Every structure is written in C-alpha cells, then in structure tokens.
Amino acid sequence: MSNLKVAIQKSGRLSEDSLKLFEECGIKFNNGAKKLKAHSHNFPIEFLFLRDDDIPGYVEDGIADIGIVGQNVQDEYQKEVEVIKYLGFSKCRLSLAVPREEEYKDVTYFEGKNIATSYPNILKAFLDEKGVSAEIHTISGSVEIAPGIGLAEGICDIVSSGSTLMSNGLKEVDTVMKSEAVMVANKELTSEKQKIVDQLIFRINAVLEGKNNKYVLLNAPNDSLDTIISLLPGMRSPTVLPLAQDGWSSIHSVINEDDFWGNIEKLREAGAEGILVVPIEKMIK
Ligand code: ATP
Ligand code: ZN
C-alpha cells in the first residue's frame, strides 16, 4: 500500500500543533533531527516538512496528498485544493492597522493611501468589496515596520495578541479575515489514498470532539434527577447509579465545552454536588 504524503510546516507557528494532532491520533513517527521527511510505523503516512507558503502548491501538484496550512495562506494563494477539515488551532486574524495617533472611523480611511502587506490578494478582494481603492505594496516579512520607515500609511498583517503592533506604535482598526489551521487535500486522490484520508479524518474528529467536551460526574438527591437529566443529555442519555446513601444517585454524562459554566451553575441550583469534571481524550459518537 502506498503511503499518504502529508505536508507540514517545517518550523513555525503551525509545526508543533500539527505534529501533536497526529500524535493524538495515535500515529507514531520518528521526528528526531530536523529532516525533510519522516514516516510512521503504525499508519500508512509519510510527512514532508516544508515552508508553509509552499504547502498549497505542493498539494495542488500532488507532490503531497494533503497538508496543514493557515486558512490565510490558502486564501491568499488560491490553489486548486479541497479544504477538508478546520482544525481549530493557530487561530489568528488578518487585520488592518494604522499608527496609534491616527483618527480612524472606517475603512474609507485607506482611500488613496498605501498599505503594506504579505497578503495582496486577500486585501485586494476586501478593499474591492468595500469600494475602497488603495495602493497595495507587497512585502514578504516585517510588515509592521512599513509605516515607521515611510513605506505605507497602514498595514494589513496577521495579529493574535496585538503586542507586535503595539510595540511598533500601531493600532488594529479592522479585521479582514479570521483564520485557523486547515487541512487541504489534492482534488484527485486515488481511492486507496482517499481511504487513508477517511481513516485519518475519523481519528481527528474523535480527538477534536474530545477536546470540545468534558466528562462530568456528580451526586444528586433522587428528587432532582429529572431536572438534572434534562440539563445533561449526554451522548445518548446520562448514566444514573445509586449511591450507598439512600435517596441519592451518582450521574455521569458528557457536557459541551461551550455551555460548560452556564450548565454547571444550573446543575448546582438543581441540587447537584460533588461535581467532578474530567477531560476526554477521544470521543466517537
Ligand atoms: P515559513 O517559514 O514556514 O514561511 P512563516 O514565518 O510564514 O513560516 P509563521 O509565522 O510560522 O509563518 O505562521 C504560520 C501560520 O500560523 C500563519 O500563516 C498563520 O495562519 C498562523 N499564525 C501566524 N501568526 C500567528 C499567531 N501570532 N498566533 C497564532 N497563529 C498564527
Ligand atoms: Zn510562510
């Protein structure tokens, strides 16, 4: 059987979490010295370590079958690949920023001005949609210094905390797009490779679902069981076990990370106590 070739960023903000995802999927590989390639002994997969900018192109050409890349990079290069999974890590945004002292009302600020960016295509589409015409200067790195050296009045760059902007005397004024890591795939995978991708996605879903949910155990008096069960629907329905003490039960269920704190409040109001919350490693619905 031929291996599925997976393109991963060699070193950068995507690398660690990308590799961790495969590890969490139970795929073992030797990631010793910084090599160009690595392969797994327990899953038909082979890793290629590349610059992130090259990944969509290599996947389009079939040098790699799938790859992990920021949505921002995928949108910028617009290669003919399939986005098959949003992975939830490397979250950031592509934003417009101007010098801190500037007065900014809306994006028309940029009319007739110069903007430096590494994302000319995404920025152009955004400005076109807003009906703003500005001069886009494409530079490949250190975009944040452009206003300081007089190259442009504003920039469009990746932001997560905003500290880089701040230390360069800039402020974030508009979000052009939100981004996270995505898995992209070649559009003409053989059915053999598609099968491996399906197995991989099945495992990734189990890992991501696990992260989005918590296992909850609690004690409650039997007369509040109905209310508590309605708050904890779980996967099918919660497990209810009698406690040694008469009139009390232990309830086990799964709760979604998103409505976690709100639900815990309601459970306490309903009479739950001794609440334990345990992380879930994998979850298969
Ligand atoms: P390469 O050397 O591979 O070209 P790079 O310098 O272009 O790397 P990185 O800075 O490692 O790229 O960022 C890779 C991707 O990680 C970005 O395209 C973006 O999707 C995401 N990213 C960038 N900055 C952040 C951040 N501060 N927080 C979270 N994710 C980020
Ligand atoms: Zn890059």
Coordinates of C-alpha atoms and ligand atoms in Angstrom, one line a residue:
M1 CA 0.0 0.0 0.0
S2 CA 1.4 3.4 -0.8
N3 CA 1.8 6.0 1.9
L4 CA -0.3 9.1 2.2
K5 CA 2.0 12.1 1.9
V6 CA 1.3 14.8 4.3
A7 CA 2.9 18.3 4.0
I8 CA 3.5 20.0 7.4
Q9 CA 5.3 23.3 8.2
K10 CA 8.9 22.6 8.9
S11 CA 9.3 25.2 11.7
G12 CA 6.9 27.9 12.7
R13 CA 3.6 28.5 14.4
L14 CA 1.9 25.6 12.8
S15 CA 4.5 22.9 13.2
E16 CA 4.1 21.9 16.8
D17 CA 0.3 21.7 16.9
S18 CA 0.2 19.9 13.5
L19 CA 2.6 17.2 14.8
K20 CA 0.7 17.0 18.1
L21 CA -2.5 16.4 16.2
F22 CA -1.1 13.3 14.5
E23 CA 0.3 12.1 17.9
E24 CA -3.1 12.5 19.5
C25 CA -4.5 10.4 16.6
G26 CA -2.2 7.6 17.7
I27 CA 0.1 7.9 14.7
K28 CA 3.7 7.3 15.8
F29 CA 6.7 8.6 13.9
N30 CA 10.2 9.5 14.4
N31 CA 10.6 13.2 14.5
G32 CA 14.3 13.2 15.5
A33 CA 16.7 15.5 13.8
K34 CA 15.1 18.2 11.6
K35 CA 14.7 16.2 8.5
L36 CA 12.9 16.8 5.2
K37 CA 10.8 13.6 5.7
A38 CA 9.6 11.2 8.3
H39 CA 7.3 8.2 8.2
S40 CA 5.1 6.3 10.5
H41 CA 5.4 2.7 11.5
N42 CA 1.8 2.2 12.6
F43 CA -0.1 4.2 10.0
P44 CA 0.4 4.4 6.2
I45 CA 1.6 8.0 6.3
E46 CA 4.7 10.0 5.4
F47 CA 5.5 13.6 6.4
L48 CA 7.1 16.2 4.3
F49 CA 8.4 19.2 6.2
L50 CA 8.1 22.4 4.1
R51 CA 7.7 26.2 4.3
D52 CA 4.0 26.9 4.9
D53 CA 3.7 29.1 1.7
D54 CA 4.7 26.1 -0.5
I55 CA 2.2 23.7 1.0
P56 CA -1.0 24.6 -1.0
G57 CA 1.0 24.4 -4.3
Y58 CA 2.6 21.1 -3.5
V59 CA -0.8 19.7 -2.6
E60 CA -2.3 21.0 -5.8
D61 CA 0.5 19.4 -7.8
G62 CA 0.2 16.1 -6.0
I63 CA 3.8 16.2 -4.5
A64 CA 1.9 15.9 -1.2
D65 CA -1.6 14.4 -0.9
I66 CA -2.8 16.5 2.0
G67 CA -1.3 19.4 4.0
I68 CA -1.9 21.6 7.0
V69 CA -1.8 25.3 6.4
G70 CA -3.3 28.6 7.7
Q71 CA -6.5 29.5 6.1
N72 CA -4.9 32.9 5.4
V73 CA -2.2 31.2 3.3
Q74 CA -4.8 29.0 1.5
D75 CA -7.0 32.0 0.6
E76 CA -4.0 34.1 -0.5
Y77 CA -2.6 31.6 -3.0
Q78 CA -6.0 30.2 -4.1
K79 CA -4.6 26.9 -5.2
E80 CA -7.0 24.3 -6.5
V81 CA -7.2 22.1 -3.5
E82 CA -10.0 20.9 -1.2
V83 CA -10.3 22.3 2.3
I84 CA -11.3 19.1 4.1
K85 CA -11.1 20.0 7.8
Y86 CA -11.0 23.0 10.1
L87 CA -8.5 22.1 12.8
G88 CA -9.1 24.8 15.5
F89 CA -5.5 25.7 16.2
S90 CA -3.2 28.6 15.1
K91 CA -6.1 30.9 15.4
C92 CA -5.3 34.4 14.3
R93 CA -6.8 37.2 12.2
L94 CA -5.6 39.3 9.3
S95 CA -6.1 42.9 10.3
L96 CA -5.6 46.4 9.1
A97 CA -3.5 48.6 11.4
V98 CA -2.5 52.3 11.3
P99 CA -0.2 54.5 13.5
R100 CA -1.7 54.8 17.0
E101 CA -2.2 58.6 16.8
E102 CA -4.3 58.4 13.6
E103 CA -8.0 59.1 13.8
Y104 CA -9.8 56.2 12.1
K105 CA -13.5 55.9 11.5
D106 CA -13.9 53.2 8.9
V107 CA -12.1 51.5 6.0
T108 CA -12.6 54.6 3.7
Y109 CA -9.6 55.9 5.7
F110 CA -7.5 54.0 3.3
E111 CA -8.8 55.6 0.1
G112 CA -5.9 56.7 -2.0
K113 CA -3.4 55.6 0.7
N114 CA -0.6 53.0 0.7
I115 CA -0.9 49.7 2.5
A116 CA 1.9 47.2 3.1
T117 CA 1.1 43.5 3.3
S118 CA 2.1 39.9 2.6
Y119 CA -1.5 39.2 1.6
P120 CA -2.2 41.3 -1.5
N121 CA -4.9 39.0 -2.9
I122 CA -6.9 38.8 0.2
L123 CA -6.5 42.5 0.9
K124 CA -7.5 43.5 -2.7
A125 CA -10.7 41.4 -2.5
F126 CA -11.6 43.0 0.8
L127 CA -11.0 46.6 -0.4
D128 CA -12.9 45.9 -3.7
E129 CA -15.8 44.7 -1.7
K130 CA -15.8 47.8 0.4
G131 CA -15.4 50.0 -2.7
V132 CA -12.1 51.5 -1.4
S133 CA -9.2 52.0 -3.8
A134 CA -5.7 51.9 -2.2
E135 CA -2.2 51.2 -3.3
I136 CA -1.1 47.7 -2.1
H137 CA 2.6 47.2 -1.5
T138 CA 3.5 43.5 -1.3
I139 CA 6.4 42.8 1.1
S140 CA 7.3 39.4 2.4
G141 CA 8.2 40.0 6.0
S142 CA 8.4 42.6 8.9
V143 CA 5.3 44.3 7.5
E144 CA 4.8 46.1 10.8
I145 CA 7.8 48.4 10.2
A146 CA 6.4 49.8 6.9
P147 CA 4.7 52.9 8.4
G148 CA 7.7 53.7 10.5
I149 CA 10.1 53.8 7.5
G150 CA 7.6 55.7 5.4
L151 CA 6.7 52.9 3.0
A152 CA 3.0 53.0 3.7
E153 CA 0.4 54.7 5.8
G154 CA -1.1 51.4 7.1
I155 CA -0.5 47.7 7.1
C156 CA -2.5 44.5 6.7
D157 CA -1.0 41.7 8.7
I158 CA -1.5 38.6 10.9
V159 CA -2.5 39.5 14.5
S160 CA -3.1 37.3 17.5
S161 CA -2.4 39.3 20.7
G162 CA -1.6 42.6 19.1
S163 CA 1.6 43.1 21.0
T164 CA 3.8 43.3 17.9
L165 CA 1.5 46.1 16.6
M166 CA 1.7 47.9 19.9
S167 CA 5.5 47.8 20.1
N168 CA 5.6 49.3 16.6
G169 CA 3.3 52.2 17.5
L170 CA 0.4 50.8 15.6
K171 CA -3.3 50.0 16.4
E172 CA -5.6 47.4 14.9
V173 CA -8.5 49.1 13.2
D174 CA -10.4 46.5 11.1
T175 CA -10.4 42.7 10.7
V176 CA -10.0 41.5 7.1
M177 CA -10.4 37.8 7.9
K178 CA -10.3 35.3 10.7
S179 CA -8.0 32.3 10.3
E180 CA -7.2 28.9 11.8
A181 CA -5.2 25.9 10.6
V182 CA -7.0 23.9 7.9
M183 CA -6.3 20.5 6.3
V184 CA -6.2 20.7 2.5
A185 CA -6.3 17.8 0.1
N186 CA -5.4 17.1 -3.5
K187 CA -8.5 17.1 -5.7
E188 CA -7.7 13.8 -7.4
L189 CA -6.7 11.4 -4.7
T190 CA -6.7 7.7 -5.6
S191 CA -9.4 5.7 -3.9
E192 CA -6.7 4.0 -1.9
K193 CA -5.4 7.3 -0.6
Q194 CA -8.9 8.6 0.0
K195 CA -9.5 5.6 2.3
I196 CA -6.4 6.6 4.4
V197 CA -7.7 10.2 4.5
D198 CA -11.1 9.0 5.7
Q199 CA -9.5 7.0 8.5
L200 CA -7.3 10.0 9.4
I201 CA -10.3 12.3 9.5
F202 CA -12.3 9.8 11.6
R203 CA -9.5 9.9 14.2
I204 CA -9.1 13.7 14.0
N205 CA -12.9 14.1 14.6
A206 CA -12.6 11.9 17.7
V207 CA -9.7 14.0 19.0
L208 CA -11.4 17.3 18.3
E209 CA -14.8 16.2 19.7
G210 CA -12.9 15.0 22.9
K211 CA -11.4 18.5 23.3
N212 CA -14.8 20.1 22.9
N213 CA -16.4 18.0 25.6
K214 CA -15.9 17.1 29.2
Y215 CA -16.9 14.1 31.2
V216 CA -19.0 15.1 34.3
L217 CA -19.7 13.1 37.4
L218 CA -21.9 14.4 40.2
N219 CA -24.1 13.4 43.1
A220 CA -27.7 14.5 43.4
P221 CA -30.8 13.7 45.6
N222 CA -33.2 11.5 43.7
D223 CA -36.0 14.0 43.6
S224 CA -33.9 16.4 41.5
L225 CA -32.9 13.7 39.0
D226 CA -35.4 14.7 36.3
T227 CA -34.1 18.3 36.2
I228 CA -30.5 17.2 36.2
I229 CA -31.0 14.7 33.4
S230 CA -32.7 17.3 31.3
L231 CA -29.6 19.5 31.8
L232 CA -27.2 16.7 30.9
P233 CA -28.4 15.0 27.8
G234 CA -25.0 13.4 27.2
M235 CA -24.3 11.2 24.2
R236 CA -27.5 9.1 24.4
S237 CA -28.6 9.7 28.0
P238 CA -26.8 10.0 31.2
T239 CA -25.7 7.1 33.4
V240 CA -27.5 7.1 36.8
L241 CA -26.1 4.9 39.6
P242 CA -27.5 4.6 43.1
L243 CA -25.2 5.9 45.9
A244 CA -24.7 3.8 49.1
Q245 CA -26.6 6.5 50.9
D246 CA -30.4 6.1 50.4
G247 CA -32.2 8.7 48.2
W248 CA -29.0 9.8 46.3
S249 CA -27.6 9.0 42.9
S250 CA -24.4 9.5 41.0
I251 CA -24.9 10.9 37.5
H252 CA -22.3 10.6 34.7
S253 CA -22.6 12.4 31.4
V254 CA -20.8 14.4 28.7
I255 CA -21.1 18.2 28.5
N256 CA -20.1 20.5 25.8
E257 CA -17.2 22.9 26.5
D258 CA -19.2 25.9 25.0
D259 CA -22.1 25.8 27.5
F260 CA -20.0 24.4 30.3
W261 CA -20.1 27.1 33.0
G262 CA -23.7 28.0 32.4
N263 CA -24.7 24.4 32.8
I264 CA -22.6 23.9 36.0
E265 CA -24.5 26.8 37.6
K266 CA -27.9 25.3 36.7
L267 CA -26.8 21.9 38.0
R268 CA -25.8 23.4 41.3
E269 CA -29.1 25.2 41.5
A270 CA -30.9 21.9 40.8
G271 CA -29.2 20.3 43.8
A272 CA -26.1 18.7 42.3
E273 CA -23.0 18.4 44.5
G274 CA -19.6 16.8 44.4
I275 CA -19.2 17.7 40.7
L276 CA -16.1 16.2 39.0
V277 CA -15.1 17.3 35.5
V278 CA -12.7 15.1 33.6
P279 CA -11.1 15.8 30.2
I280 CA -11.9 13.4 27.4
E281 CA -9.1 12.1 25.3
K282 CA -11.2 10.8 22.4
M283 CA -14.9 10.8 21.6
I284 CA -16.6 8.7 19.0
K285 CA -20.3 9.4 18.5
Ligands
ATP1 P1 7.6 29.8 7.0 O1 9.0 29.9 7.4 O2 7.1 28.4 7.0 O3 7.2 30.5 5.7 P2 6.1 31.9 8.3 O4 7.0 32.8 9.0 O5 5.5 32.4 7.0 O6 6.7 30.5 8.2 P3 4.5 31.5 10.8 O7 4.8 32.8 11.4 O8 5.2 30.3 11.3 O9 4.8 31.6 9.2 O10 2.9 31.3 10.7 C1 2.4 30.2 10.1 C2 0.9 30.4 10.2 O11 0.5 30.4 11.6 C3 0.3 31.7 9.6 O12 0.1 31.7 8.3 C4 -1.0 31.9 10.4 O13 -2.0 31.1 9.8 C5 -0.6 31.3 11.8 N1 -0.2 32.4 12.7 C6 0.7 33.4 12.4 N2 0.9 34.2 13.5 C7 0.1 33.6 14.5 C8 -0.1 34.0 15.8 N3 0.5 35.0 16.4 N4 -0.9 33.2 16.5 C9 -1.5 32.1 16.0 N5 -1.3 31.7 14.7 C10 -0.5 32.5 14.0
ZN2 ZN 5.5 31.4 5.4

